[in-house]
Every structure is written in C-alpha cells, then in structure tokens.
Amino acid sequence: MKAFETFEHTADVGLIARGRTLRELFANAARGLVDLMVDPEGLREEIQMQVTVSAGDREALLVGWLNELLYLLDTRRFLARRSRITDLSDTTLTGELVGDTVDPGRHRVRRMIKAATYHGLSLREANGLWEARIILDL
C-alpha cells in the first residue's frame, strides 16, 4: 500500500492518502501534506505537541486536521515530521505531532500550501483499505 500520492489539479494540487485504518489514513495525509511542502528528512524531531480538532463529520475532520497543520506552520513555523493519532471519532481527532521549526537556511520549501479544501473531497473504505482524495489550495 502506498501511503500517499499526489496529482495535479488546475492551479492546485491533489493528495490521495491511504491507510488500513482511519487513524493511519489521517497520519498519512499529514505526511503527504508535509512532503509536498518540504523534504521531511530535513526536519528534526525537536518539538512535540498535541492537537485536537473537531468537525461535523469525518470528511470535515480531515480538512480540519490538515488545516490545523497549516495553521501551526503559519503561526509557529512548525512542521510535523511525524504524527500519531491517539484518539479518533467521527467528529473529533487528537494527535501527537513531533517536528521542527521551519528554517529557510535548513529547509528548501518545495511549495506553499494555503489550505485544504472541500472541493472534490472524498473519504471511503473499500476492501479493508481507507482512501481519501483532497484538493489543496496553493
């Protein structure tokens, strides 16, 4: 199973994330988001934090999760090298993030992502594998 892959979308970029469980899918979506922006191998594991996101349903929770990661980048210059979903329901997610402060001297930014969007959003399970498709606004 490929954890994530990307696809081009008019003036934006798409992300397909997969997981054997919803928790794994959400963690892989975070990995894919970070990978689109910087080389994650260059991120140190110096900062730990816990985040909680709530939304009306699973799809909105995925959008909220990715937008929370972008908010942390905008406000704290933090990018997660890895994430672990510690609690997940249809409407609430709690995750542990470990990562680094983005430093232009150490990190080459591949592209900046403004937001995760609802356009073309899908989240489904088939044959024991979860898959999400989401468009990211550049």
Tab-separated table of C-alpha atoms in Angstrom:
chain	number	residue	atom	x	y	z
A	1	MET	CA	0.000	0.000	0.000
A	2	LYS	CA	1.329	3.400	-0.980
A	3	ALA	CA	0.747	5.738	1.997
A	4	PHE	CA	0.096	8.793	-0.169
A	5	GLU	CA	0.484	10.180	-3.657
A	6	THR	CA	-0.217	13.468	-5.362
A	7	PHE	CA	-1.924	14.572	-8.529
A	8	GLU	CA	-2.045	17.874	-10.347
A	9	HIS	CA	-5.236	19.897	-10.327
A	10	THR	CA	-5.843	23.221	-12.074
A	11	ALA	CA	-3.773	25.798	-10.124
A	12	ASP	CA	-3.822	23.475	-7.095
A	13	VAL	CA	-2.506	20.068	-6.085
A	14	GLY	CA	-4.367	16.942	-5.065
A	15	LEU	CA	-3.433	14.496	-2.334
A	16	ILE	CA	-4.529	10.877	-2.106
A	17	ALA	CA	-3.887	9.337	1.313
A	18	ARG	CA	-4.442	5.721	2.284
A	19	GLY	CA	-4.457	3.644	5.423
A	20	ARG	CA	-5.517	0.289	6.779
A	21	THR	CA	-7.344	2.251	9.487
A	22	LEU	CA	-8.741	5.767	9.657
A	23	ARG	CA	-6.009	6.687	12.138
A	24	GLU	CA	-3.353	5.558	9.683
A	25	LEU	CA	-5.069	7.441	6.850
A	26	PHE	CA	-5.094	10.701	8.841
A	27	ALA	CA	-1.413	10.266	9.770
A	28	ASN	CA	-0.520	9.504	6.138
A	29	ALA	CA	-2.453	12.568	4.954
A	30	ALA	CA	-0.316	14.670	7.308
A	31	ARG	CA	2.850	13.037	5.917
A	32	GLY	CA	1.733	13.769	2.386
A	33	LEU	CA	0.951	17.404	3.181
A	34	VAL	CA	4.374	17.979	4.730
A	35	ASP	CA	6.123	16.124	1.896
A	36	LEU	CA	4.512	18.477	-0.618
A	37	MET	CA	5.992	21.483	1.207
A	38	VAL	CA	9.498	20.379	2.286
A	39	ASP	CA	11.740	17.325	2.339
A	40	PRO	CA	10.642	15.739	5.637
A	41	GLU	CA	14.061	14.100	6.068
A	42	GLY	CA	15.427	17.579	6.790
A	43	LEU	CA	13.010	18.099	9.672
A	44	ARG	CA	14.350	17.419	13.129
A	45	GLU	CA	12.280	15.849	15.895
A	46	GLU	CA	12.790	18.653	18.416
A	47	ILE	CA	9.284	19.855	19.222
A	48	GLN	CA	6.366	17.781	20.481
A	49	MET	CA	2.801	18.958	20.730
A	50	GLN	CA	-0.703	17.619	20.986
A	51	VAL	CA	-3.588	18.944	18.907
A	52	THR	CA	-7.321	18.326	18.972
A	53	VAL	CA	-9.595	19.038	16.034
A	54	SER	CA	-13.398	18.816	15.939
A	55	ALA	CA	-15.736	18.890	12.959
A	56	GLY	CA	-19.202	17.813	11.868
A	57	ASP	CA	-18.177	14.573	10.121
A	58	ARG	CA	-15.155	12.529	9.016
A	59	GLU	CA	-14.626	14.457	5.788
A	60	ALA	CA	-14.700	17.811	7.561
A	61	LEU	CA	-12.406	16.353	10.223
A	62	LEU	CA	-9.807	15.505	7.565
A	63	VAL	CA	-9.982	19.039	6.155
A	64	GLY	CA	-9.763	20.473	9.682
A	65	TRP	CA	-6.790	18.249	10.562
A	66	LEU	CA	-4.785	19.328	7.530
A	67	ASN	CA	-5.739	22.976	8.024
A	68	GLU	CA	-4.634	22.753	11.672
A	69	LEU	CA	-1.211	21.601	10.469
A	70	LEU	CA	-1.100	24.570	8.066
A	71	TYR	CA	-2.171	26.894	10.907
A	72	LEU	CA	0.754	25.643	13.018
A	73	LEU	CA	3.074	26.396	10.111
A	74	ASP	CA	1.640	29.911	9.699
A	75	THR	CA	1.620	30.815	13.398
A	76	ARG	CA	4.569	28.863	14.848
A	77	ARG	CA	6.559	27.928	11.719
A	78	PHE	CA	6.130	24.311	12.887
A	79	LEU	CA	6.027	21.308	10.559
A	80	ALA	CA	5.451	17.776	11.785
A	81	ARG	CA	7.968	15.158	10.744
A	82	ARG	CA	5.642	12.527	12.143
A	83	SER	CA	2.202	12.343	13.668
A	84	ARG	CA	0.308	9.763	15.653
A	85	ILE	CA	-3.450	9.823	16.002
A	86	THR	CA	-4.163	8.969	19.628
A	87	ASP	CA	-7.952	9.340	19.599
A	88	LEU	CA	-10.370	9.417	16.696
A	89	SER	CA	-14.143	9.504	16.413
A	90	ASP	CA	-16.389	10.607	13.556
A	91	THR	CA	-16.171	14.212	14.792
A	92	THR	CA	-13.014	14.589	16.928
A	93	LEU	CA	-9.341	13.826	16.444
A	94	THR	CA	-6.485	14.090	18.915
A	95	GLY	CA	-2.979	13.689	17.606
A	96	GLU	CA	0.602	13.913	18.769
A	97	LEU	CA	2.981	15.795	16.498
A	98	VAL	CA	6.764	15.680	16.517
A	99	GLY	CA	8.663	18.047	14.282
A	100	ASP	CA	10.708	21.154	13.753
A	101	THR	CA	10.558	24.884	13.235
A	102	VAL	CA	10.960	25.659	9.544
A	103	ASP	CA	14.280	27.383	8.911
A	104	PRO	CA	14.907	28.719	5.379
A	105	GLY	CA	18.615	28.070	5.955
A	106	ARG	CA	17.998	24.355	6.509
A	107	HIS	CA	14.780	23.664	4.614
A	108	ARG	CA	14.132	24.210	0.940
A	109	VAL	CA	10.454	24.964	0.519
A	110	ARG	CA	9.023	22.998	-2.406
A	111	ARG	CA	5.704	24.829	-2.483
A	112	MET	CA	3.472	26.666	-0.065
A	113	ILE	CA	0.002	25.329	0.549
A	114	LYS	CA	-2.672	27.787	1.670
A	115	ALA	CA	-5.466	25.424	2.682
A	116	ALA	CA	-7.087	22.029	2.421
A	117	THR	CA	-10.413	22.388	0.608
A	118	TYR	CA	-13.739	20.599	0.311
A	119	HIS	CA	-13.595	20.657	-3.496
A	120	GLY	CA	-13.564	17.090	-4.804
A	121	LEU	CA	-13.210	15.720	-1.268
A	122	SER	CA	-13.844	12.021	-0.766
A	123	LEU	CA	-13.205	9.621	2.095
A	124	ARG	CA	-14.174	5.984	1.747
A	125	GLU	CA	-13.339	2.439	2.782
A	126	ALA	CA	-13.183	-0.441	0.317
A	127	ASN	CA	-11.737	-3.924	0.714
A	128	GLY	CA	-10.202	-3.134	4.099
A	129	LEU	CA	-8.393	-0.016	2.905
A	130	TRP	CA	-9.328	3.612	3.590
A	131	GLU	CA	-8.640	6.215	0.925
A	132	ALA	CA	-9.097	9.987	0.883
A	133	ARG	CA	-8.792	12.439	-2.010
A	134	ILE	CA	-8.411	16.097	-1.175
A	135	ILE	CA	-7.539	19.225	-3.152
A	136	LEU	CA	-5.000	21.608	-1.598
A	137	ASP	CA	-5.088	25.302	-2.471
A	138	LEU	CA	-1.697	26.713	-3.487
